PDB file of C-alpha atoms in Angstrom:
ATOM      1  CA  UNK A   1      19.626 -45.071  34.678  1.00  0.00           C
ATOM      2  CA  UNK A   2      19.192 -48.835  34.882  1.00  0.00           C
ATOM      3  CA  UNK A   3      15.570 -49.877  34.651  1.00  0.00           C
ATOM      4  CA  UNK A   4      16.272 -53.010  36.678  1.00  0.00           C
ATOM      5  CA  UNK A   5      17.163 -50.878  39.712  1.00  0.00           C
ATOM      6  CA  UNK A   6      14.058 -48.686  39.652  1.00  0.00           C
ATOM      7  CA  UNK A   7      10.602 -49.771  40.796  1.00  0.00           C
ATOM      8  CA  UNK A   8       8.029 -49.054  38.099  1.00  0.00           C
ATOM      9  CA  UNK A   9       5.871 -45.961  38.107  1.00  0.00           C
ATOM     10  CA  UNK A  10       2.138 -46.488  37.630  1.00  0.00           C
ATOM     11  CA  UNK A  11       0.389 -43.826  35.549  1.00  0.00           C
ATOM     12  CA  UNK A  12      -3.372 -43.500  35.855  1.00  0.00           C
ATOM     13  CA  UNK A  13      -5.196 -41.601  33.139  1.00  0.00           C
ATOM     14  CA  UNK A  14      -2.507 -43.110  30.934  1.00  0.00           C
ATOM     15  CA  UNK A  15      -4.173 -42.304  27.610  1.00  0.00           C
ATOM     16  CA  UNK A  16      -5.214 -38.781  28.632  1.00  0.00           C
ATOM     17  CA  UNK A  17      -3.531 -35.574  27.584  1.00  0.00           C
ATOM     18  CA  UNK A  18      -1.019 -35.268  30.434  1.00  0.00           C
ATOM     19  CA  UNK A  19      -0.743 -38.921  31.426  1.00  0.00           C
ATOM     20  CA  UNK A  20       0.203 -40.037  27.924  1.00  0.00           C
ATOM     21  CA  UNK A  21       2.929 -37.394  27.675  1.00  0.00           C
ATOM     22  CA  UNK A  22       4.228 -38.240  31.161  1.00  0.00           C
ATOM     23  CA  UNK A  23       4.727 -41.834  30.032  1.00  0.00           C
ATOM     24  CA  UNK A  24       7.037 -40.683  27.241  1.00  0.00           C
ATOM     25  CA  UNK A  25       8.988 -38.504  29.660  1.00  0.00           C
ATOM     26  CA  UNK A  26       9.428 -41.371  32.118  1.00  0.00           C
ATOM     27  CA  UNK A  27      10.557 -43.785  29.413  1.00  0.00           C
ATOM     28  CA  UNK A  28      13.052 -41.231  28.096  1.00  0.00           C
ATOM     29  CA  UNK A  29      14.511 -41.045  31.612  1.00  0.00           C
ATOM     30  CA  UNK A  30      14.886 -44.820  31.746  1.00  0.00           C
ATOM     31  CA  UNK A  31      12.070 -45.348  34.237  1.00  0.00           C
ATOM     32  CA  UNK A  32       9.948 -48.513  33.857  1.00  0.00           C
ATOM     33  CA  UNK A  33       6.313 -47.572  33.374  1.00  0.00           C
ATOM     34  CA  UNK A  34       2.997 -49.216  34.067  1.00  0.00           C
ATOM     35  CA  UNK A  35      -0.155 -47.781  32.552  1.00  0.00           C
ATOM     36  CA  UNK A  36      -3.632 -48.134  34.006  1.00  0.00           C
ATOM     37  CA  UNK A  37      -6.317 -48.114  31.339  1.00  0.00           C
ATOM     38  CA  UNK A  38     -10.052 -48.456  31.734  1.00  0.00           C
ATOM     39  CA  UNK A  39     -10.358 -50.547  28.576  1.00  0.00           C
ATOM     40  CA  UNK A  40      -7.698 -52.851  27.168  1.00  0.00           C
ATOM     41  CA  UNK A  41      -8.344 -51.607  23.619  1.00  0.00           C
ATOM     42  CA  UNK A  42      -6.982 -48.145  24.395  1.00  0.00           C
ATOM     43  CA  UNK A  43      -3.525 -49.612  25.072  1.00  0.00           C
ATOM     44  CA  UNK A  44      -2.746 -49.671  21.352  1.00  0.00           C
ATOM     45  CA  UNK A  45      -1.715 -46.007  21.627  1.00  0.00           C
ATOM     46  CA  UNK A  46       0.944 -46.756  24.247  1.00  0.00           C
ATOM     47  CA  UNK A  47       4.638 -47.532  23.598  1.00  0.00           C
ATOM     48  CA  UNK A  48       5.605 -51.190  23.515  1.00  0.00           C
ATOM     49  CA  UNK A  49       7.840 -50.782  26.577  1.00  0.00           C
ATOM     50  CA  UNK A  50       4.863 -49.903  28.782  1.00  0.00           C
ATOM     51  CA  UNK A  51       3.360 -52.629  30.953  1.00  0.00           C
ATOM     52  CA  UNK A  52      -0.402 -52.209  30.583  1.00  0.00           C
ATOM     53  CA  UNK A  53      -2.935 -53.051  33.287  1.00  0.00           C
ATOM     54  CA  UNK A  54      -6.693 -52.806  33.012  1.00  0.00           C
ATOM     55  CA  UNK A  55      -8.271 -51.249  36.077  1.00  0.00           C
ATOM     56  CA  UNK A  56     -10.952 -48.865  37.233  1.00  0.00           C
ATOM     57  CA  UNK A  57     -10.740 -46.203  39.918  1.00  0.00           C
ATOM     58  CA  UNK A  58     -14.363 -46.945  40.799  1.00  0.00           C
ATOM     59  CA  UNK A  59     -13.310 -50.524  41.648  1.00  0.00           C
ATOM     60  CA  UNK A  60     -10.327 -50.054  43.982  1.00  0.00           C
ATOM     61  CA  UNK A  61      -9.507 -53.771  44.201  1.00  0.00           C
ATOM     62  CA  UNK A  62      -8.958 -53.819  40.426  1.00  0.00           C
ATOM     63  CA  UNK A  63      -5.813 -51.717  40.972  1.00  0.00           C
ATOM     64  CA  UNK A  64      -4.085 -54.447  42.971  1.00  0.00           C
ATOM     65  CA  UNK A  65      -2.125 -56.101  40.107  1.00  0.00           C
ATOM     66  CA  UNK A  66      -0.888 -52.749  38.790  1.00  0.00           C
ATOM     67  CA  UNK A  67       0.209 -51.555  42.241  1.00  0.00           C
ATOM     68  CA  UNK A  68       2.023 -54.714  43.321  1.00  0.00           C
ATOM     69  CA  UNK A  69       5.738 -53.932  43.181  1.00  0.00           C
ATOM     70  CA  UNK A  70       5.294 -50.333  42.010  1.00  0.00           C
ATOM     71  CA  UNK A  71       7.278 -47.541  43.621  1.00  0.00           C
ATOM     72  CA  UNK A  72       5.268 -44.454  42.712  1.00  0.00           C
ATOM     73  CA  UNK A  73       1.942 -43.428  41.190  1.00  0.00           C
ATOM     74  CA  UNK A  74       0.991 -40.513  38.993  1.00  0.00           C
ATOM     75  CA  UNK A  75      -2.609 -40.024  40.079  1.00  0.00           C
ATOM     76  CA  UNK A  76      -4.907 -38.393  37.543  1.00  0.00           C
ATOM     77  CA  UNK A  77      -8.410 -38.699  38.975  1.00  0.00           C
ATOM     78  CA  UNK A  78     -10.886 -39.564  36.218  1.00  0.00           C
ATOM     79  CA  UNK A  79     -13.779 -41.012  38.216  1.00  0.00           C
ATOM     80  CA  UNK A  80     -16.624 -39.946  40.509  1.00  0.00           C
ATOM     81  CA  UNK A  81     -15.536 -39.146  44.088  1.00  0.00           C
ATOM     82  CA  UNK A  82     -17.139 -42.055  45.930  1.00  0.00           C
ATOM     83  CA  UNK A  83     -14.129 -44.404  45.806  1.00  0.00           C
ATOM     84  CA  UNK A  84     -11.389 -41.821  46.335  1.00  0.00           C
ATOM     85  CA  UNK A  85     -10.739 -42.776  49.968  1.00  0.00           C
ATOM     86  CA  UNK A  86     -10.482 -46.485  49.164  1.00  0.00           C
ATOM     87  CA  UNK A  87      -8.168 -45.836  46.219  1.00  0.00           C
ATOM     88  CA  UNK A  88      -5.830 -43.593  48.220  1.00  0.00           C
ATOM     89  CA  UNK A  89      -5.750 -46.147  51.038  1.00  0.00           C
ATOM     90  CA  UNK A  90      -4.775 -48.829  48.525  1.00  0.00           C
ATOM     91  CA  UNK A  91      -2.046 -46.633  47.063  1.00  0.00           C
ATOM     92  CA  UNK A  92      -0.604 -46.038  50.512  1.00  0.00           C
ATOM     93  CA  UNK A  93      -0.428 -49.776  51.195  1.00  0.00           C
ATOM     94  CA  UNK A  94       1.737 -50.381  48.109  1.00  0.00           C
ATOM     95  CA  UNK A  95       3.818 -47.402  47.027  1.00  0.00           C
ATOM     96  CA  UNK A  96       6.132 -44.851  48.583  1.00  0.00           C
ATOM     97  CA  UNK A  97       5.339 -41.827  46.465  1.00  0.00           C
ATOM     98  CA  UNK A  98       2.326 -40.261  44.764  1.00  0.00           C
ATOM     99  CA  UNK A  99       2.218 -37.259  42.462  1.00  0.00           C
ATOM    100  CA  UNK A 100      -1.323 -35.907  42.174  1.00  0.00           C
ATOM    101  CA  UNK A 101      -2.568 -33.826  39.247  1.00  0.00           C
ATOM    102  CA  UNK A 102      -4.810 -31.352  41.056  1.00  0.00           C
ATOM    103  CA  UNK A 103      -6.002 -27.816  40.309  1.00  0.00           C
ATOM    104  CA  UNK A 104      -5.011 -24.317  41.544  1.00  0.00           C
ATOM    105  CA  UNK A 105      -7.981 -23.954  43.870  1.00  0.00           C
ATOM    106  CA  UNK A 106      -5.824 -22.363  46.591  1.00  0.00           C
ATOM    107  CA  UNK A 107      -4.316 -19.788  44.230  1.00  0.00           C
ATOM    108  CA  UNK A 108      -4.899 -16.161  45.293  1.00  0.00           C
ATOM    109  CA  UNK A 109      -6.313 -15.003  41.968  1.00  0.00           C
ATOM    110  CA  UNK A 110      -9.984 -14.412  41.087  1.00  0.00           C
ATOM    111  CA  UNK A 111      -9.784 -16.759  38.084  1.00  0.00           C
ATOM    112  CA  UNK A 112      -9.191 -19.740  40.396  1.00  0.00           C
ATOM    113  CA  UNK A 113     -11.460 -18.685  43.253  1.00  0.00           C
ATOM    114  CA  UNK A 114     -14.852 -19.250  41.615  1.00  0.00           C
ATOM    115  CA  UNK A 115     -17.132 -22.122  42.758  1.00  0.00           C
ATOM    116  CA  UNK A 116     -15.755 -25.262  41.131  1.00  0.00           C
ATOM    117  CA  UNK A 117     -16.966 -28.819  41.844  1.00  0.00           C
ATOM    118  CA  UNK A 118     -13.762 -30.307  40.451  1.00  0.00           C
ATOM    119  CA  UNK A 119     -11.681 -28.193  42.836  1.00  0.00           C
ATOM    120  CA  UNK A 120     -13.747 -29.509  45.761  1.00  0.00           C
ATOM    121  CA  UNK A 121     -13.006 -33.071  44.680  1.00  0.00           C
ATOM    122  CA  UNK A 122      -9.305 -32.311  44.272  1.00  0.00           C
ATOM    123  CA  UNK A 123      -9.118 -30.728  47.729  1.00  0.00           C
ATOM    124  CA  UNK A 124     -10.742 -33.802  49.261  1.00  0.00           C
ATOM    125  CA  UNK A 125      -8.254 -36.131  47.549  1.00  0.00           C
ATOM    126  CA  UNK A 126      -5.361 -33.956  48.708  1.00  0.00           C
ATOM    127  CA  UNK A 127      -6.569 -34.296  52.300  1.00  0.00           C
ATOM    128  CA  UNK A 128      -6.839 -38.060  51.911  1.00  0.00           C
ATOM    129  CA  UNK A 129      -3.299 -38.276  50.546  1.00  0.00           C
ATOM    130  CA  UNK A 130      -1.914 -36.069  53.326  1.00  0.00           C
ATOM    131  CA  UNK A 131      -3.491 -38.288  55.972  1.00  0.00           C
ATOM    132  CA  UNK A 132      -1.641 -41.387  54.703  1.00  0.00           C
ATOM    133  CA  UNK A 133       1.887 -40.146  55.248  1.00  0.00           C
ATOM    134  CA  UNK A 134       2.803 -40.900  51.629  1.00  0.00           C
ATOM    135  CA  UNK A 135       5.593 -38.920  49.998  1.00  0.00           C
ATOM    136  CA  UNK A 136       3.378 -36.658  47.938  1.00  0.00           C
ATOM    137  CA  UNK A 137       3.733 -33.867  45.420  1.00  0.00           C
ATOM    138  CA  UNK A 138       0.767 -31.781  44.294  1.00  0.00           C
ATOM    139  CA  UNK A 139       0.770 -30.352  40.775  1.00  0.00           C
ATOM    140  CA  UNK A 140      -1.673 -27.558  39.973  1.00  0.00           C
ATOM    141  CA  UNK A 141      -1.699 -26.684  36.285  1.00  0.00           C
ATOM    142  CA  UNK A 142      -3.612 -23.578  35.319  1.00  0.00           C
ATOM    143  CA  UNK A 143      -5.317 -23.422  31.942  1.00  0.00           C
ATOM    144  CA  UNK A 144      -3.903 -26.120  29.653  1.00  0.00           C
ATOM    145  CA  UNK A 145      -2.957 -24.863  26.197  1.00  0.00           C
ATOM    146  CA  UNK A 146      -4.611 -27.914  24.643  1.00  0.00           C
ATOM    147  CA  UNK A 147      -8.027 -26.749  25.872  1.00  0.00           C
ATOM    148  CA  UNK A 148      -8.083 -24.417  22.897  1.00  0.00           C
ATOM    149  CA  UNK A 149      -8.250 -27.401  20.524  1.00  0.00           C
ATOM    150  CA  UNK A 150     -11.593 -28.464  21.983  1.00  0.00           C
ATOM    151  CA  UNK A 151     -12.849 -24.895  22.167  1.00  0.00           C
ATOM    152  CA  UNK A 152     -11.832 -23.290  18.882  1.00  0.00           C
ATOM    153  CA  UNK A 153     -10.544 -25.909  16.436  1.00  0.00           C
ATOM    154  CA  UNK A 154     -14.032 -26.906  15.142  1.00  0.00           C
ATOM    155  CA  UNK A 155     -14.750 -23.340  14.017  1.00  0.00           C
ATOM    156  CA  UNK A 156     -11.242 -22.820  12.649  1.00  0.00           C
ATOM    157  CA  UNK A 157     -11.334 -26.032  10.604  1.00  0.00           C
ATOM    158  CA  UNK A 158     -14.550 -24.978   8.901  1.00  0.00           C
ATOM    159  CA  UNK A 159     -13.468 -21.395   8.307  1.00  0.00           C
ATOM    160  CA  UNK A 160     -16.019 -19.908  10.692  1.00  0.00           C
ATOM    161  CA  UNK A 161     -15.644 -16.981  13.050  1.00  0.00           C
ATOM    162  CA  UNK A 162     -14.362 -18.012  16.475  1.00  0.00           C
ATOM    163  CA  UNK A 163     -17.177 -16.980  18.827  1.00  0.00           C
ATOM    164  CA  UNK A 164     -16.424 -17.132  22.543  1.00  0.00           C
ATOM    165  CA  UNK A 165     -17.392 -15.359  25.774  1.00  0.00           C
ATOM    166  CA  UNK A 166     -15.104 -13.031  27.705  1.00  0.00           C
ATOM    167  CA  UNK A 167     -12.522 -12.487  24.994  1.00  0.00           C
ATOM    168  CA  UNK A 168     -10.755 -10.010  27.301  1.00  0.00           C
ATOM    169  CA  UNK A 169     -10.224 -12.596  30.038  1.00  0.00           C
ATOM    170  CA  UNK A 170      -6.511 -13.237  30.578  1.00  0.00           C
ATOM    171  CA  UNK A 171      -4.946 -16.630  31.265  1.00  0.00           C
ATOM    172  CA  UNK A 172      -1.406 -18.026  31.100  1.00  0.00           C
ATOM    173  CA  UNK A 173      -1.815 -21.235  29.090  1.00  0.00           C
ATOM    174  CA  UNK A 174       0.630 -23.953  30.127  1.00  0.00           C
ATOM    175  CA  UNK A 175       1.896 -26.465  27.593  1.00  0.00           C
ATOM    176  CA  UNK A 176       0.740 -29.998  28.399  1.00  0.00           C
ATOM    177  CA  UNK A 177       4.276 -31.205  27.647  1.00  0.00           C
ATOM    178  CA  UNK A 178       5.680 -29.009  30.408  1.00  0.00           C
ATOM    179  CA  UNK A 179       3.131 -30.319  32.905  1.00  0.00           C
ATOM    180  CA  UNK A 180       4.026 -33.896  31.923  1.00  0.00           C
ATOM    181  CA  UNK A 181       7.752 -33.209  32.220  1.00  0.00           C
ATOM    182  CA  UNK A 182       7.289 -31.803  35.724  1.00  0.00           C
ATOM    183  CA  UNK A 183       5.181 -34.816  36.673  1.00  0.00           C
ATOM    184  CA  UNK A 184       7.844 -37.221  35.437  1.00  0.00           C
ATOM    185  CA  UNK A 185      10.669 -35.390  37.201  1.00  0.00           C
ATOM    186  CA  UNK A 186       8.846 -35.365  40.534  1.00  0.00           C
ATOM    187  CA  UNK A 187       7.981 -39.058  40.158  1.00  0.00           C
ATOM    188  CA  UNK A 188      11.494 -40.405  39.646  1.00  0.00           C
ATOM    189  CA  UNK A 189      13.733 -37.849  41.372  1.00  0.00           C
ATOM    190  CA  UNK A 190      13.963 -37.245  45.107  1.00  0.00           C
ATOM    191  CA  UNK A 191      13.575 -33.851  46.705  1.00  0.00           C
ATOM    192  CA  UNK A 192       9.958 -33.077  45.903  1.00  0.00           C
ATOM    193  CA  UNK A 193       8.134 -34.751  48.793  1.00  0.00           C
ATOM    194  CA  UNK A 194       5.628 -32.402  50.372  1.00  0.00           C
ATOM    195  CA  UNK A 195       5.942 -29.873  47.546  1.00  0.00           C
ATOM    196  CA  UNK A 196       3.013 -28.047  45.981  1.00  0.00           C
ATOM    197  CA  UNK A 197       3.480 -26.446  42.565  1.00  0.00           C
ATOM    198  CA  UNK A 198       1.258 -24.128  40.527  1.00  0.00           C
ATOM    199  CA  UNK A 199       2.202 -24.649  36.875  1.00  0.00           C
ATOM    200  CA  UNK A 200       1.573 -21.873  34.374  1.00  0.00           C
ATOM    201  CA  UNK A 201       2.821 -20.672  31.048  1.00  0.00           C
ATOM    202  CA  UNK A 202       5.191 -17.698  30.936  1.00  0.00           C
ATOM    203  CA  UNK A 203       2.815 -14.991  29.687  1.00  0.00           C
ATOM    204  CA  UNK A 204      -0.615 -13.527  30.274  1.00  0.00           C
ATOM    205  CA  UNK A 205      -2.807 -13.477  27.156  1.00  0.00           C
ATOM    206  CA  UNK A 206      -6.440 -12.585  26.611  1.00  0.00           C
ATOM    207  CA  UNK A 207      -8.533 -15.275  24.988  1.00  0.00           C
ATOM    208  CA  UNK A 208      -8.896 -13.091  21.901  1.00  0.00           C
ATOM    209  CA  UNK A 209      -5.097 -12.735  21.733  1.00  0.00           C
ATOM    210  CA  UNK A 210      -4.728 -16.504  21.945  1.00  0.00           C
ATOM    211  CA  UNK A 211      -6.924 -16.831  18.865  1.00  0.00           C
ATOM    212  CA  UNK A 212      -4.641 -14.310  17.122  1.00  0.00           C
ATOM    213  CA  UNK A 213      -1.590 -16.407  18.056  1.00  0.00           C
ATOM    214  CA  UNK A 214      -3.211 -19.512  16.582  1.00  0.00           C
ATOM    215  CA  UNK A 215      -3.938 -17.532  13.437  1.00  0.00           C
ATOM    216  CA  UNK A 216      -0.262 -16.559  13.207  1.00  0.00           C
ATOM    217  CA  UNK A 217       0.683 -20.246  13.460  1.00  0.00           C
ATOM    218  CA  UNK A 218      -1.710 -20.985  10.590  1.00  0.00           C
ATOM    219  CA  UNK A 219      -0.501 -17.950   8.638  1.00  0.00           C
ATOM    220  CA  UNK A 220      -3.991 -16.529   8.333  1.00  0.00           C
ATOM    221  CA  UNK A 221      -6.132 -14.066  10.206  1.00  0.00           C
ATOM    222  CA  UNK A 222      -8.800 -15.592  12.416  1.00  0.00           C
ATOM    223  CA  UNK A 223     -11.879 -13.531  13.156  1.00  0.00           C
ATOM    224  CA  UNK A 224     -12.973 -13.398  16.806  1.00  0.00           C
ATOM    225  CA  UNK A 225     -16.446 -12.395  17.921  1.00  0.00           C
ATOM    226  CA  UNK A 226     -17.669 -11.928  21.455  1.00  0.00           C
ATOM    227  CA  UNK A 227     -20.395 -14.324  22.589  1.00  0.00           C
ATOM    228  CA  UNK A 228     -22.725 -13.645  25.522  1.00  0.00           C
ATOM    229  CA  UNK A 229     -22.663 -15.986  28.532  1.00  0.00           C
ATOM    230  CA  UNK A 230     -26.223 -17.116  27.733  1.00  0.00           C
ATOM    231  CA  UNK A 231     -25.201 -17.962  24.180  1.00  0.00           C
ATOM    232  CA  UNK A 232     -22.314 -19.991  25.563  1.00  0.00           C
ATOM    233  CA  UNK A 233     -24.662 -21.883  27.868  1.00  0.00           C
ATOM    234  CA  UNK A 234     -26.890 -22.742  24.923  1.00  0.00           C
ATOM    235  CA  UNK A 235     -23.906 -23.796  22.815  1.00  0.00           C
ATOM    236  CA  UNK A 236     -22.625 -26.056  25.603  1.00  0.00           C
ATOM    237  CA  UNK A 237     -25.882 -27.906  26.225  1.00  0.00           C
ATOM    238  CA  UNK A 238     -25.321 -31.630  25.931  1.00  0.00           C
ATOM    239  CA  UNK A 239     -21.531 -31.291  25.719  1.00  0.00           C
ATOM    240  CA  UNK A 240     -20.590 -30.188  29.251  1.00  0.00           C
ATOM    241  CA  UNK A 241     -22.300 -30.268  32.660  1.00  0.00           C
ATOM    242  CA  UNK A 242     -23.999 -27.004  33.546  1.00  0.00           C
ATOM    243  CA  UNK A 243     -21.858 -26.744  36.698  1.00  0.00           C
ATOM    244  CA  UNK A 244     -18.699 -26.783  34.562  1.00  0.00           C
ATOM    245  CA  UNK A 245     -20.125 -24.200  32.180  1.00  0.00           C
ATOM    246  CA  UNK A 246     -21.083 -21.930  35.077  1.00  0.00           C
ATOM    247  CA  UNK A 247     -17.611 -22.360  36.607  1.00  0.00           C
ATOM    248  CA  UNK A 248     -15.863 -21.413  33.358  1.00  0.00           C
ATOM    249  CA  UNK A 249     -18.052 -18.364  32.817  1.00  0.00           C
ATOM    250  CA  UNK A 250     -17.524 -17.181  36.387  1.00  0.00           C
ATOM    251  CA  UNK A 251     -13.761 -17.712  36.134  1.00  0.00           C
ATOM    252  CA  UNK A 252     -13.423 -15.892  32.825  1.00  0.00           C
ATOM    253  CA  UNK A 253     -15.620 -13.077  34.027  1.00  0.00           C
ATOM    254  CA  UNK A 254     -13.493 -12.660  37.154  1.00  0.00           C
ATOM    255  CA  UNK A 255     -10.304 -12.621  35.064  1.00  0.00           C
ATOM    256  CA  UNK A 256     -11.287  -9.698  32.850  1.00  0.00           C
ATOM    257  CA  UNK A 257      -9.028  -6.726  33.503  1.00  0.00           C
ATOM    258  CA  UNK A 258      -6.523  -8.694  35.582  1.00  0.00           C
ATOM    259  CA  UNK A 259      -3.215 -10.151  34.396  1.00  0.00           C
ATOM    260  CA  UNK A 260      -3.081 -13.921  34.727  1.00  0.00           C
ATOM    261  CA  UNK A 261      -1.369 -15.545  37.685  1.00  0.00           C
ATOM    262  CA  UNK A 262       2.115 -16.646  36.595  1.00  0.00           C
ATOM    263  CA  UNK A 263       4.713 -18.746  38.411  1.00  0.00           C
ATOM    264  CA  UNK A 264       8.279 -19.895  37.714  1.00  0.00           C
ATOM    265  CA  UNK A 265       7.617 -23.467  38.889  1.00  0.00           C
ATOM    266  CA  UNK A 266       8.169 -25.120  35.497  1.00  0.00           C
ATOM    267  CA  UNK A 267      11.548 -23.444  35.054  1.00  0.00           C
ATOM    268  CA  UNK A 268      12.500 -24.060  38.679  1.00  0.00           C
ATOM    269  CA  UNK A 269      11.940 -27.805  38.355  1.00  0.00           C
ATOM    270  CA  UNK A 270      13.044 -28.463  34.774  1.00  0.00           C
ATOM    271  CA  UNK A 271      15.823 -25.898  34.513  1.00  0.00           C
ATOM    272  CA  UNK A 272      14.394 -24.650  31.218  1.00  0.00           C
ATOM    273  CA  UNK A 273      11.841 -21.955  30.488  1.00  0.00           C
ATOM    274  CA  UNK A 274       8.250 -23.107  29.959  1.00  0.00           C
ATOM    275  CA  UNK A 275       7.077 -23.155  26.365  1.00  0.00           C
ATOM    276  CA  UNK A 276       5.143 -20.114  25.235  1.00  0.00           C
ATOM    277  CA  UNK A 277       1.626 -20.384  23.847  1.00  0.00           C
ATOM    278  CA  UNK A 278       3.105 -19.326  20.496  1.00  0.00           C
ATOM    279  CA  UNK A 279       5.423 -22.350  20.588  1.00  0.00           C
ATOM    280  CA  UNK A 280       2.532 -24.626  21.487  1.00  0.00           C
ATOM    281  CA  UNK A 281       0.349 -23.234  18.678  1.00  0.00           C
ATOM    282  CA  UNK A 282       3.119 -23.636  16.092  1.00  0.00           C
ATOM    283  CA  UNK A 283       3.717 -27.242  17.146  1.00  0.00           C
ATOM    284  CA  UNK A 284      -0.009 -28.067  16.977  1.00  0.00           C
ATOM    285  CA  UNK A 285      -1.007 -26.030  13.935  1.00  0.00           C
ATOM    286  CA  UNK A 286      -2.100 -29.069  11.909  1.00  0.00           C
ATOM    287  CA  UNK A 287      -4.514 -30.079  14.670  1.00  0.00           C
ATOM    288  CA  UNK A 288      -6.434 -26.862  13.994  1.00  0.00           C
ATOM    289  CA  UNK A 289      -6.751 -27.676  10.294  1.00  0.00           C
ATOM    290  CA  UNK A 290      -6.720 -31.460   9.939  1.00  0.00           C
ATOM    291  CA  UNK A 291      -7.813 -32.689  13.356  1.00  0.00           C
ATOM    292  CA  UNK A 292      -5.859 -34.425  16.122  1.00  0.00           C
TER     293      UNK A 292
END
């Protein structure tokens, strides 16, 4: 693929978990990449080949330099909702294609059907994109495997018991690398306009079983102890909005006793099986002991 023949792809949320990995995937495919960062200092983590632009989704006009001449945008919404309409309108005036990282709020499974303010925002942005006539692809990852680093790594690093609510709740953690690879493929290849994909890992695991898998990767047994929802609310004070905490508790509670929702979308698009949670844990074992 000749970079000179391909309009650049703009990645928002470029230093985030999925956006950063999508950049690597695009570069590996020979696609020129632009990265939108909120602060210029964060660009030091990006490859030298990436063209970096400073912009802010809350200031739609600040996106103008990054969008000029671009062909597609990977939209990871990382801002309050007020400027969403203006941003989408600006995207539509510059690019042909947008791939939006949304959430599985339409998925017919109790885990994804609980009240969720983020899902409301995502649905609104999807409607805005649809109204523009842009070539669009919606990606709906389920539970990201990397969430477990934020949740359980602090206790594991200090040798404490992993305490968590709803240990019996089942999810199908999807590897962030698989989500990024799907995003990249749908950004630079044709044939995905109008598509809507729910991205999951290949297996249903309880949260307690996921802790066991991490323990296997570390070659030591990790103790898991059930925490009450009220204890979780107290633990989360000051670290997460109460609406997010309530959403997580409701989702986990609804998932108890039900296998996780699983799709073949990752394999269908990439032609390779999605990574298992065991693979993800083995590849990220040091992050549970030494930090990111």
